[in-house]
Amino acid sequence: MQQPVQQLRNRFRPMLAAVSASQRVVIVVALAILVGAGFLFSRWLTTPSYAVLYSNLDDASLSKVIDQLNADKATYKLNGNQVMVPISQVYTDRAKLASAKVGGQTVPPGYELFDNQSLTASSFTQQVNYQRALEGELDKTLNTLASVRTASVRLAIPQDALFAADQKPVTAAVLLDTSASLPASEVDTVVFIVSSAVQGLDAKNVTVADTAGTVLSAPGSAGAGATGDAETRQRQDLEATLTSDVQRLVSTTTGKPGAVVVHAALNFDQRTSQVETYDPKASTPLNQATTTETLTGNPAGTAGIIGVTGGVLGSATSTTTAYSKFDSSTTFGAGHQVTSTTVAPGQVQKLSVGIVVDDGTKTHAPGPN
């Protein structure tokens, strides 16, 4: 074993002796660089390639995803708001997160779309980005509602027409994933938030639906849900008040508690009536005008032919002229009265009252007096 090593030394010793000191330094440095490059290359080959697991996560979802990856001892790294895992583990980690009911809810892009916009962007690109940003901001706003898991807003903004009569209306469609059934008042809240945030969007042109395919608000019915809730509460309050009053009256009269049920039918139509009354006996003068003209015995003026060769003008005298004119006009105002009456909605149309009092037949208790 020692002989081959000794032979190798003897072979390289003349070569090293022929190399100068500076050349030896260069060789050592080159060997060091070669070894370092080989180490880095081998590490690059063994390092897995990363792919995006989730991106644009909100803070709550990002925290849940990281905690679950740490619990699973998975390999990951963060790149801004992106969670990256080895490319071979993307679907495996995503399936594990789904089984643990940990999902990555992405944050829709909003006005940050304009952060890196190019100066050479066309007007069409700017309009599309503006619409996307507006939709993203509305998504973020609706996601803050307690009963809404996710929200997706789509806007249809037509181009400006030359004439106002040819301008098409702005419309919007809202898709909601809710944790519970939304009452009509909250549906109207969604409609009014969207319509108030978009210029030129009328609330009646907003459609709201849920992921189950149920239309919560159809076009033209904006605000109807809130009105219906208010009418229902008014009717229920009236019924509760009447029920309490009748129960107290029955208890006071009979000395025994009674069962009372009251149903009320209310008319919520608002009516306005206007009455005009004229008084023919009223004769108050509003306007008077009098004209008087009189002309008597005025002589006539000089008479003759007008012109250069007309000669001398003669004169005529007349004292028989008489003229007289008299006009009188009076405008009287008739008595005029306008009465406008508005009947508030909620008038009681019908009351149904049911009362049950124990007369002692079943319970053998003393009946009421």
mmCIF file of C-alpha atoms in Angstrom:
data_model
loop_
_atom_site.group_PDB
_atom_site.id
_atom_site.type_symbol
_atom_site.label_atom_id
_atom_site.label_comp_id
_atom_site.label_asym_id
_atom_site.label_seq_id
_atom_site.Cartn_x
_atom_site.Cartn_y
_atom_site.Cartn_z
ATOM 1 C CA MET A 1 0.000 0.000 0.000
ATOM 2 C CA GLN A 2 2.830 2.345 0.813
ATOM 3 C CA GLN A 3 4.665 1.661 -2.433
ATOM 4 C CA PRO A 4 1.979 3.095 -4.757
ATOM 5 C CA VAL A 5 1.688 6.171 -2.521
ATOM 6 C CA GLN A 6 5.456 6.591 -2.514
ATOM 7 C CA GLN A 7 5.570 6.173 -6.283
ATOM 8 C CA LEU A 8 2.845 8.837 -6.654
ATOM 9 C CA ARG A 9 4.828 11.223 -4.487
ATOM 10 C CA ASN A 10 7.986 10.592 -6.415
ATOM 11 C CA ARG A 11 6.133 11.278 -9.657
ATOM 12 C CA PHE A 12 4.626 14.606 -8.536
ATOM 13 C CA ARG A 13 7.651 15.821 -6.573
ATOM 14 C CA PRO A 14 9.636 16.869 -9.668
ATOM 15 C CA MET A 15 6.537 18.594 -11.012
ATOM 16 C CA LEU A 16 5.994 20.558 -7.790
ATOM 17 C CA ALA A 17 9.673 21.433 -7.671
ATOM 18 C CA ALA A 18 9.423 22.889 -11.160
ATOM 19 C CA VAL A 19 6.418 25.081 -10.166
ATOM 20 C CA SER A 20 7.162 28.455 -8.667
ATOM 21 C CA ALA A 21 5.587 29.745 -5.438
ATOM 22 C CA SER A 22 3.195 32.103 -7.233
ATOM 23 C CA GLN A 23 2.032 29.301 -9.475
ATOM 24 C CA ARG A 24 1.434 27.130 -6.426
ATOM 25 C CA VAL A 25 -0.819 29.873 -4.942
ATOM 26 C CA VAL A 26 -2.796 30.084 -8.168
ATOM 27 C CA ILE A 27 -3.251 26.325 -8.229
ATOM 28 C CA VAL A 28 -4.425 26.272 -4.598
ATOM 29 C CA VAL A 29 -6.903 29.102 -5.220
ATOM 30 C CA ALA A 30 -8.216 27.421 -8.353
ATOM 31 C CA LEU A 31 -8.670 24.148 -6.454
ATOM 32 C CA ALA A 32 -10.532 26.024 -3.684
ATOM 33 C CA ILE A 33 -12.826 27.715 -6.201
ATOM 34 C CA LEU A 34 -13.482 24.432 -7.917
ATOM 35 C CA VAL A 35 -14.342 22.721 -4.646
ATOM 36 C CA GLY A 36 -16.675 25.604 -3.617
ATOM 37 C CA ALA A 37 -18.409 25.611 -6.982
ATOM 38 C CA GLY A 38 -18.886 21.874 -6.770
ATOM 39 C CA PHE A 39 -20.362 22.210 -3.282
ATOM 40 C CA LEU A 40 -22.798 24.904 -4.377
ATOM 41 C CA PHE A 41 -23.767 22.941 -7.470
ATOM 42 C CA SER A 42 -24.448 19.803 -5.461
ATOM 43 C CA ARG A 43 -26.504 21.814 -2.951
ATOM 44 C CA TRP A 44 -28.515 23.383 -5.766
ATOM 45 C CA LEU A 45 -29.224 19.931 -7.155
ATOM 46 C CA THR A 46 -30.407 18.647 -3.778
ATOM 47 C CA THR A 47 -32.507 21.748 -2.926
ATOM 48 C CA PRO A 48 -36.180 21.158 -3.877
ATOM 49 C CA SER A 49 -37.968 23.564 -6.185
ATOM 50 C CA TYR A 50 -40.716 25.552 -4.467
ATOM 51 C CA ALA A 51 -44.199 26.310 -5.770
ATOM 52 C CA VAL A 52 -46.923 28.566 -4.445
ATOM 53 C CA LEU A 53 -49.293 26.854 -2.039
ATOM 54 C CA TYR A 54 -51.433 29.925 -1.304
ATOM 55 C CA SER A 55 -51.044 33.571 -2.162
ATOM 56 C CA ASN A 56 -52.708 36.865 -1.202
ATOM 57 C CA LEU A 57 -53.882 35.438 2.110
ATOM 58 C CA ASP A 58 -55.508 37.596 4.730
ATOM 59 C CA ASP A 59 -53.793 37.725 8.118
ATOM 60 C CA ALA A 60 -56.146 35.275 9.837
ATOM 61 C CA SER A 61 -55.889 32.653 7.083
ATOM 62 C CA LEU A 62 -52.103 33.058 6.837
ATOM 63 C CA SER A 63 -51.708 32.433 10.565
ATOM 64 C CA LYS A 64 -53.887 29.296 10.423
ATOM 65 C CA VAL A 65 -51.997 27.895 7.418
ATOM 66 C CA ILE A 66 -48.577 28.449 9.025
ATOM 67 C CA ASP A 67 -49.688 26.868 12.325
ATOM 68 C CA GLN A 68 -51.008 23.796 10.519
ATOM 69 C CA LEU A 69 -47.827 23.446 8.413
ATOM 70 C CA ASN A 70 -45.738 23.650 11.566
ATOM 71 C CA ALA A 71 -47.932 21.031 13.214
ATOM 72 C CA ASP A 72 -47.449 18.751 10.195
ATOM 73 C CA LYS A 73 -43.677 19.488 10.219
ATOM 74 C CA ALA A 74 -43.924 20.417 6.568
ATOM 75 C CA THR A 75 -41.213 22.286 4.685
ATOM 76 C CA TYR A 76 -42.276 25.738 3.599
ATOM 77 C CA LYS A 77 -41.072 29.283 3.203
ATOM 78 C CA LEU A 78 -42.729 32.678 3.014
ATOM 79 C CA ASN A 79 -42.285 34.994 0.081
ATOM 80 C CA GLY A 80 -44.179 38.143 0.992
ATOM 81 C CA ASN A 81 -47.828 37.133 1.261
ATOM 82 C CA GLN A 82 -47.165 33.807 -0.495
ATOM 83 C CA VAL A 83 -46.752 30.448 1.205
ATOM 84 C CA MET A 84 -44.398 28.251 -0.832
ATOM 85 C CA VAL A 85 -43.748 24.529 -0.399
ATOM 86 C CA PRO A 86 -41.675 22.010 -2.373
ATOM 87 C CA ILE A 87 -43.269 21.480 -5.742
ATOM 88 C CA SER A 88 -43.678 17.754 -5.106
ATOM 89 C CA GLN A 89 -45.642 18.472 -1.890
ATOM 90 C CA VAL A 90 -48.068 21.127 -3.158
ATOM 91 C CA TYR A 91 -51.127 18.935 -3.546
ATOM 92 C CA THR A 92 -50.265 16.775 -0.549
ATOM 93 C CA ASP A 93 -49.978 19.767 1.770
ATOM 94 C CA ARG A 94 -53.101 21.324 0.303
ATOM 95 C CA ALA A 95 -55.048 18.103 0.914
ATOM 96 C CA LYS A 96 -53.766 17.944 4.513
ATOM 97 C CA LEU A 97 -54.847 21.533 5.095
ATOM 98 C CA ALA A 98 -58.259 20.797 3.644
ATOM 99 C CA SER A 99 -58.691 17.749 5.883
ATOM 100 C CA ALA A 100 -57.823 19.933 8.867
ATOM 101 C CA LYS A 101 -60.439 22.468 7.672
ATOM 102 C CA VAL A 102 -57.769 25.086 7.201
ATOM 103 C CA GLY A 103 -58.233 26.901 3.923
ATOM 104 C CA GLY A 104 -56.461 29.787 2.396
ATOM 105 C CA GLN A 105 -58.932 32.579 1.664
ATOM 106 C CA THR A 106 -57.294 34.857 -0.844
ATOM 107 C CA VAL A 107 -57.655 38.602 -0.562
ATOM 108 C CA PRO A 108 -58.978 40.041 -3.825
ATOM 109 C CA PRO A 109 -56.771 42.746 -5.329
ATOM 110 C CA GLY A 110 -58.031 46.281 -4.893
ATOM 111 C CA TYR A 111 -56.508 49.649 -5.601
ATOM 112 C CA GLU A 112 -53.046 48.120 -5.218
ATOM 113 C CA LEU A 113 -53.418 47.129 -8.878
ATOM 114 C CA PHE A 114 -52.344 50.681 -9.689
ATOM 115 C CA ASP A 115 -49.144 50.491 -7.617
ATOM 116 C CA ASN A 116 -47.058 49.106 -10.485
ATOM 117 C CA GLN A 117 -49.048 50.350 -13.444
ATOM 118 C CA SER A 118 -47.012 51.261 -16.470
ATOM 119 C CA LEU A 119 -47.001 54.799 -17.747
ATOM 120 C CA THR A 120 -47.674 53.469 -21.244
ATOM 121 C CA ALA A 121 -50.868 51.644 -20.241
ATOM 122 C CA SER A 122 -53.734 52.292 -22.624
ATOM 123 C CA SER A 123 -56.992 53.875 -21.539
ATOM 124 C CA PHE A 124 -58.745 50.516 -21.982
ATOM 125 C CA THR A 125 -56.260 48.839 -19.639
ATOM 126 C CA GLN A 126 -56.703 51.591 -17.088
ATOM 127 C CA GLN A 127 -60.503 51.251 -17.270
ATOM 128 C CA VAL A 128 -60.331 47.480 -16.817
ATOM 129 C CA ASN A 129 -57.924 47.808 -13.882
ATOM 130 C CA TYR A 130 -60.163 50.430 -12.307
ATOM 131 C CA GLN A 131 -63.167 48.128 -12.574
ATOM 132 C CA ARG A 132 -61.177 45.201 -11.137
ATOM 133 C CA ALA A 133 -59.923 47.379 -8.290
ATOM 134 C CA LEU A 134 -63.444 48.579 -7.525
ATOM 135 C CA GLU A 135 -64.745 45.019 -7.487
ATOM 136 C CA GLY A 136 -61.884 43.943 -5.209
ATOM 137 C CA GLU A 137 -62.522 46.765 -2.741
ATOM 138 C CA LEU A 138 -66.219 45.886 -2.624
ATOM 139 C CA ASP A 139 -65.298 42.223 -2.025
ATOM 140 C CA LYS A 140 -63.141 43.262 0.927
ATOM 141 C CA THR A 141 -65.902 45.433 2.353
ATOM 142 C CA LEU A 142 -68.594 42.754 2.109
ATOM 143 C CA ASN A 143 -66.265 40.123 3.583
ATOM 144 C CA THR A 144 -66.241 42.099 6.831
ATOM 145 C CA LEU A 145 -69.939 41.378 7.409
ATOM 146 C CA ALA A 146 -70.466 38.869 10.189
ATOM 147 C CA SER A 147 -72.741 36.520 8.229
ATOM 148 C CA VAL A 148 -70.705 36.596 4.997
ATOM 149 C CA ARG A 149 -67.874 34.125 4.441
ATOM 150 C CA THR A 150 -66.933 35.255 0.956
ATOM 151 C CA ALA A 151 -68.326 37.784 -1.461
ATOM 152 C CA SER A 152 -67.804 38.288 -5.170
ATOM 153 C CA VAL A 153 -68.936 41.465 -6.922
ATOM 154 C CA ARG A 154 -69.107 41.876 -10.686
ATOM 155 C CA LEU A 155 -69.795 45.241 -12.261
ATOM 156 C CA ALA A 156 -71.025 46.055 -15.747
ATOM 157 C CA ILE A 157 -69.959 49.626 -16.477
ATOM 158 C CA PRO A 158 -70.892 50.707 -20.014
ATOM 159 C CA GLN A 159 -68.938 53.278 -21.944
ATOM 160 C CA ASP A 160 -70.114 56.878 -21.863
ATOM 161 C CA ALA A 161 -72.611 57.633 -24.615
ATOM 162 C CA LEU A 162 -72.661 60.829 -26.617
ATOM 163 C CA PHE A 163 -76.254 61.589 -25.627
ATOM 164 C CA ALA A 164 -77.699 61.084 -22.159
ATOM 165 C CA ALA A 165 -80.771 59.381 -23.597
ATOM 166 C CA ASP A 166 -78.552 56.667 -25.104
ATOM 167 C CA GLN A 167 -76.592 56.023 -21.887
ATOM 168 C CA LYS A 168 -76.986 52.459 -20.642
ATOM 169 C CA PRO A 169 -77.289 51.972 -16.876
ATOM 170 C CA VAL A 170 -74.582 50.542 -14.641
ATOM 171 C CA THR A 171 -75.484 47.124 -13.210
ATOM 172 C CA ALA A 172 -73.948 44.904 -10.546
ATOM 173 C CA ALA A 173 -74.182 41.264 -9.488
ATOM 174 C CA VAL A 174 -73.209 40.087 -5.980
ATOM 175 C CA LEU A 175 -72.635 36.440 -5.063
ATOM 176 C CA LEU A 176 -72.486 35.683 -1.336
ATOM 177 C CA ASP A 177 -71.351 32.623 0.595
ATOM 178 C CA THR A 178 -73.082 33.035 3.942
ATOM 179 C CA SER A 179 -72.835 31.179 7.229
ATOM 180 C CA ALA A 180 -76.564 31.592 7.866
ATOM 181 C CA SER A 181 -79.665 32.810 6.114
ATOM 182 C CA LEU A 182 -79.510 36.567 5.673
ATOM 183 C CA PRO A 183 -82.507 38.617 6.804
ATOM 184 C CA ALA A 184 -84.005 41.069 4.373
ATOM 185 C CA SER A 185 -82.456 44.031 6.197
ATOM 186 C CA GLU A 186 -78.917 42.677 5.720
ATOM 187 C CA VAL A 187 -79.606 41.947 2.049
ATOM 188 C CA ASP A 188 -80.658 45.566 1.630
ATOM 189 C CA THR A 189 -77.461 46.591 3.419
ATOM 190 C CA VAL A 190 -75.433 44.737 0.789
ATOM 191 C CA VAL A 191 -77.432 46.378 -2.005
ATOM 192 C CA PHE A 192 -76.986 49.885 -0.611
ATOM 193 C CA ILE A 193 -73.245 49.401 0.071
ATOM 194 C CA VAL A 194 -72.612 48.351 -3.528
ATOM 195 C CA SER A 195 -74.846 51.005 -5.106
ATOM 196 C CA SER A 196 -73.367 53.794 -2.975
ATOM 197 C CA ALA A 197 -69.774 52.864 -3.835
ATOM 198 C CA VAL A 198 -70.170 52.864 -7.628
ATOM 199 C CA GLN A 199 -70.850 56.093 -9.456
ATOM 200 C CA GLY A 200 -74.058 56.001 -11.486
ATOM 201 C CA LEU A 201 -75.248 52.685 -10.014
ATOM 202 C CA ASP A 202 -78.878 52.676 -8.907
ATOM 203 C CA ALA A 203 -79.877 50.341 -6.091
ATOM 204 C CA LYS A 204 -82.630 48.865 -8.269
ATOM 205 C CA ASN A 205 -79.949 47.593 -10.708
ATOM 206 C CA VAL A 206 -78.152 45.421 -8.125
ATOM 207 C CA THR A 207 -78.767 41.663 -8.028
ATOM 208 C CA VAL A 208 -77.816 39.651 -4.935
ATOM 209 C CA ALA A 209 -77.706 35.841 -4.830
ATOM 210 C CA ASP A 210 -76.126 33.190 -2.626
ATOM 211 C CA THR A 211 -74.060 30.148 -3.502
ATOM 212 C CA ALA A 212 -77.141 27.931 -3.185
ATOM 213 C CA GLY A 213 -78.642 29.673 -6.220
ATOM 214 C CA THR A 214 -81.249 31.654 -4.281
ATOM 215 C CA VAL A 215 -81.914 35.183 -5.500
ATOM 216 C CA LEU A 216 -81.895 37.375 -2.393
ATOM 217 C CA SER A 217 -82.579 40.645 -4.170
ATOM 218 C CA ALA A 218 -83.818 40.911 -7.746
ATOM 219 C CA PRO A 219 -83.437 44.034 -9.886
ATOM 220 C CA GLY A 220 -86.065 46.622 -9.040
ATOM 221 C CA SER A 221 -86.730 45.361 -5.476
ATOM 222 C CA ALA A 222 -84.120 47.397 -3.589
ATOM 223 C CA GLY A 223 -85.317 48.322 -0.113
ATOM 224 C CA ALA A 224 -88.396 46.114 -0.245
ATOM 225 C CA GLY A 225 -86.966 43.747 2.341
ATOM 226 C CA ALA A 226 -86.348 46.454 4.916
ATOM 227 C CA THR A 227 -89.839 47.842 4.332
ATOM 228 C CA GLY A 228 -91.358 44.405 4.802
ATOM 229 C CA ASP A 229 -89.462 43.887 8.055
ATOM 230 C CA ALA A 230 -90.617 47.258 9.365
ATOM 231 C CA GLU A 231 -94.247 46.460 8.515
ATOM 232 C CA THR A 232 -93.989 43.062 10.210
ATOM 233 C CA ARG A 233 -92.484 44.590 13.353
ATOM 234 C CA GLN A 234 -95.219 47.238 13.474
ATOM 235 C CA ARG A 235 -97.934 44.601 13.209
ATOM 236 C CA GLN A 236 -96.291 42.372 15.815
ATOM 237 C CA ASP A 237 -95.847 45.277 18.224
ATOM 238 C CA LEU A 238 -99.527 46.207 17.890
ATOM 239 C CA GLU A 239 -100.611 42.610 18.432
ATOM 240 C CA ALA A 240 -98.348 42.252 21.480
ATOM 241 C CA THR A 241 -99.666 45.484 23.012
ATOM 242 C CA LEU A 242 -103.299 44.539 22.448
ATOM 243 C CA THR A 243 -102.714 41.011 23.757
ATOM 244 C CA SER A 244 -101.163 42.365 26.944
ATOM 245 C CA ASP A 245 -104.005 44.849 27.468
ATOM 246 C CA VAL A 246 -106.729 42.244 26.888
ATOM 247 C CA GLN A 247 -105.025 39.709 29.153
ATOM 248 C CA ARG A 248 -104.812 42.282 31.931
ATOM 249 C CA LEU A 249 -108.462 43.178 31.410
ATOM 250 C CA VAL A 250 -109.560 39.517 31.514
ATOM 251 C CA SER A 251 -107.489 38.810 34.619
ATOM 252 C CA THR A 252 -108.893 41.855 36.398
ATOM 253 C CA THR A 253 -112.478 41.043 35.456
ATOM 254 C CA THR A 254 -112.557 37.274 36.062
ATOM 255 C CA GLY A 255 -109.802 36.938 38.607
ATOM 256 C CA LYS A 256 -108.262 34.175 36.529
ATOM 257 C CA PRO A 257 -105.629 34.297 33.821
ATOM 258 C CA GLY A 258 -106.960 33.912 30.312
ATOM 259 C CA ALA A 259 -105.409 32.938 27.022
ATOM 260 C CA VAL A 260 -105.625 35.770 24.528
ATOM 261 C CA VAL A 261 -104.621 35.784 20.868
ATOM 262 C CA VAL A 262 -104.836 38.930 18.766
ATOM 263 C CA HIS A 263 -104.327 39.143 15.019
ATOM 264 C CA ALA A 264 -104.269 42.503 13.294
ATOM 265 C CA ALA A 265 -104.600 43.382 9.618
ATOM 266 C CA LEU A 266 -103.015 46.710 8.788
ATOM 267 C CA ASN A 267 -103.205 48.772 5.647
ATOM 268 C CA PHE A 268 -99.758 50.079 4.708
ATOM 269 C CA ASP A 269 -100.888 51.987 1.630
ATOM 270 C CA GLN A 270 -100.055 55.654 1.886
ATOM 271 C CA ARG A 271 -102.793 57.857 0.440
ATOM 272 C CA THR A 272 -102.771 61.542 -0.347
ATOM 273 C CA SER A 273 -105.964 63.462 -1.149
ATOM 274 C CA GLN A 274 -106.264 67.068 -2.323
ATOM 275 C CA VAL A 275 -109.488 69.112 -2.187
ATOM 276 C CA GLU A 276 -110.016 72.497 -3.889
ATOM 277 C CA THR A 277 -112.929 74.640 -2.689
ATOM 278 C CA TYR A 278 -114.266 77.798 -4.374
ATOM 279 C CA ASP A 279 -116.501 80.317 -2.529
ATOM 280 C CA PRO A 280 -118.840 81.997 -5.033
ATOM 281 C CA LYS A 281 -119.911 84.650 -2.494
ATOM 282 C CA ALA A 282 -116.432 86.105 -2.201
ATOM 283 C CA SER A 283 -116.160 89.349 -4.262
ATOM 284 C CA THR A 284 -112.882 90.890 -3.346
ATOM 285 C CA PRO A 285 -111.596 93.084 -6.222
ATOM 286 C CA LEU A 286 -108.128 92.057 -7.257
ATOM 287 C CA ASN A 287 -107.510 94.428 -10.168
ATOM 288 C CA GLN A 288 -109.257 97.617 -11.412
ATOM 289 C CA ALA A 289 -108.533 99.617 -14.589
ATOM 290 C CA THR A 290 -110.299 102.827 -15.835
ATOM 291 C CA THR A 291 -109.654 104.735 -19.104
ATOM 292 C CA THR A 292 -111.311 108.122 -19.938
ATOM 293 C CA GLU A 293 -110.699 110.247 -23.066
ATOM 294 C CA THR A 294 -112.564 113.497 -24.094
ATOM 295 C CA LEU A 295 -112.007 115.811 -27.128
ATOM 296 C CA THR A 296 -114.375 118.755 -27.851
ATOM 297 C CA GLY A 297 -114.036 121.757 -30.233
ATOM 298 C CA ASN A 298 -110.440 121.447 -31.256
ATOM 299 C CA PRO A 299 -109.769 123.358 -34.538
ATOM 300 C CA ALA A 300 -108.378 121.511 -37.488
ATOM 301 C CA GLY A 301 -104.792 122.189 -38.537
ATOM 302 C CA THR A 302 -103.493 123.882 -41.714
ATOM 303 C CA ALA A 303 -104.578 122.082 -44.844
ATOM 304 C CA GLY A 304 -103.032 122.051 -48.327
ATOM 305 C CA ILE A 305 -100.857 120.129 -50.738
ATOM 306 C CA ILE A 306 -97.460 119.216 -49.398
ATOM 307 C CA GLY A 307 -94.570 119.754 -51.828
ATOM 308 C CA VAL A 308 -92.216 122.300 -53.387
ATOM 309 C CA THR A 309 -94.705 123.416 -56.011
ATOM 310 C CA GLY A 310 -97.714 123.072 -53.817
ATOM 311 C CA GLY A 311 -98.093 126.783 -53.330
ATOM 312 C CA VAL A 312 -99.185 128.509 -50.218
ATOM 313 C CA LEU A 313 -100.967 126.298 -47.657
ATOM 314 C CA GLY A 314 -104.363 127.360 -46.612
ATOM 315 C CA SER A 315 -105.945 127.023 -43.214
ATOM 316 C CA ALA A 316 -109.241 125.475 -42.176
ATOM 317 C CA THR A 317 -111.111 126.075 -38.994
ATOM 318 C CA SER A 318 -113.708 123.751 -37.428
ATOM 319 C CA THR A 319 -115.341 123.929 -34.030
ATOM 320 C CA THR A 320 -117.797 121.041 -34.395
ATOM 321 C CA THR A 321 -115.423 118.237 -33.386
ATOM 322 C CA ALA A 322 -116.409 116.196 -30.284
ATOM 323 C CA TYR A 323 -114.799 112.901 -29.040
ATOM 324 C CA SER A 324 -115.381 110.929 -25.840
ATOM 325 C CA LYS A 325 -114.170 107.417 -24.589
ATOM 326 C CA PHE A 326 -114.706 105.638 -21.263
ATOM 327 C CA ASP A 327 -113.429 102.099 -20.339
ATOM 328 C CA SER A 328 -113.690 100.428 -16.926
ATOM 329 C CA SER A 329 -112.475 96.927 -15.941
ATOM 330 C CA THR A 330 -112.599 95.197 -12.543
ATOM 331 C CA THR A 331 -111.292 91.665 -11.735
ATOM 332 C CA PHE A 332 -112.781 89.963 -8.716
ATOM 333 C CA GLY A 333 -111.116 87.043 -6.881
ATOM 334 C CA ALA A 334 -113.209 84.012 -5.970
ATOM 335 C CA GLY A 335 -112.558 82.249 -2.667
ATOM 336 C CA HIS A 336 -110.139 79.366 -3.368
ATOM 337 C CA GLN A 337 -108.968 76.885 -0.728
ATOM 338 C CA VAL A 338 -106.712 73.853 -1.317
ATOM 339 C CA THR A 339 -106.590 71.144 1.362
ATOM 340 C CA SER A 340 -104.016 68.329 1.079
ATOM 341 C CA THR A 341 -104.371 65.347 3.415
ATOM 342 C CA THR A 342 -101.889 62.473 3.697
ATOM 343 C CA VAL A 343 -103.056 59.291 5.421
ATOM 344 C CA ALA A 344 -100.081 57.607 7.099
ATOM 345 C CA PRO A 345 -99.610 53.873 6.414
ATOM 346 C CA GLY A 346 -100.397 51.383 9.137
ATOM 347 C CA GLN A 347 -104.117 51.976 9.604
ATOM 348 C CA VAL A 348 -105.954 49.119 11.324
ATOM 349 C CA GLN A 349 -108.304 47.375 8.915
ATOM 350 C CA LYS A 350 -109.327 44.368 10.947
ATOM 351 C CA LEU A 351 -108.772 42.923 14.422
ATOM 352 C CA SER A 352 -109.377 39.299 15.367
ATOM 353 C CA VAL A 353 -109.346 38.534 19.089
ATOM 354 C CA GLY A 354 -109.578 35.106 20.664
ATOM 355 C CA ILE A 355 -110.105 34.725 24.440
ATOM 356 C CA VAL A 356 -110.210 31.498 26.434
ATOM 357 C CA VAL A 357 -111.135 31.621 30.156
ATOM 358 C CA ASP A 358 -111.452 28.598 32.442
ATOM 359 C CA ASP A 359 -115.047 28.268 33.623
ATOM 360 C CA GLY A 360 -114.311 25.331 35.920
ATOM 361 C CA THR A 361 -115.754 22.624 33.668
ATOM 362 C CA LYS A 362 -112.441 20.830 33.176
ATOM 363 C CA THR A 363 -110.471 21.888 36.230
ATOM 364 C CA HIS A 364 -113.432 22.038 38.651
ATOM 365 C CA ALA A 365 -112.156 25.418 39.746
ATOM 366 C CA PRO A 366 -114.606 28.168 40.653
ATOM 367 C CA GLY A 367 -115.780 29.819 37.449
ATOM 368 C CA PRO A 368 -115.510 33.525 36.812
ATOM 369 C CA ASN A 369 -118.221 35.807 38.059
#
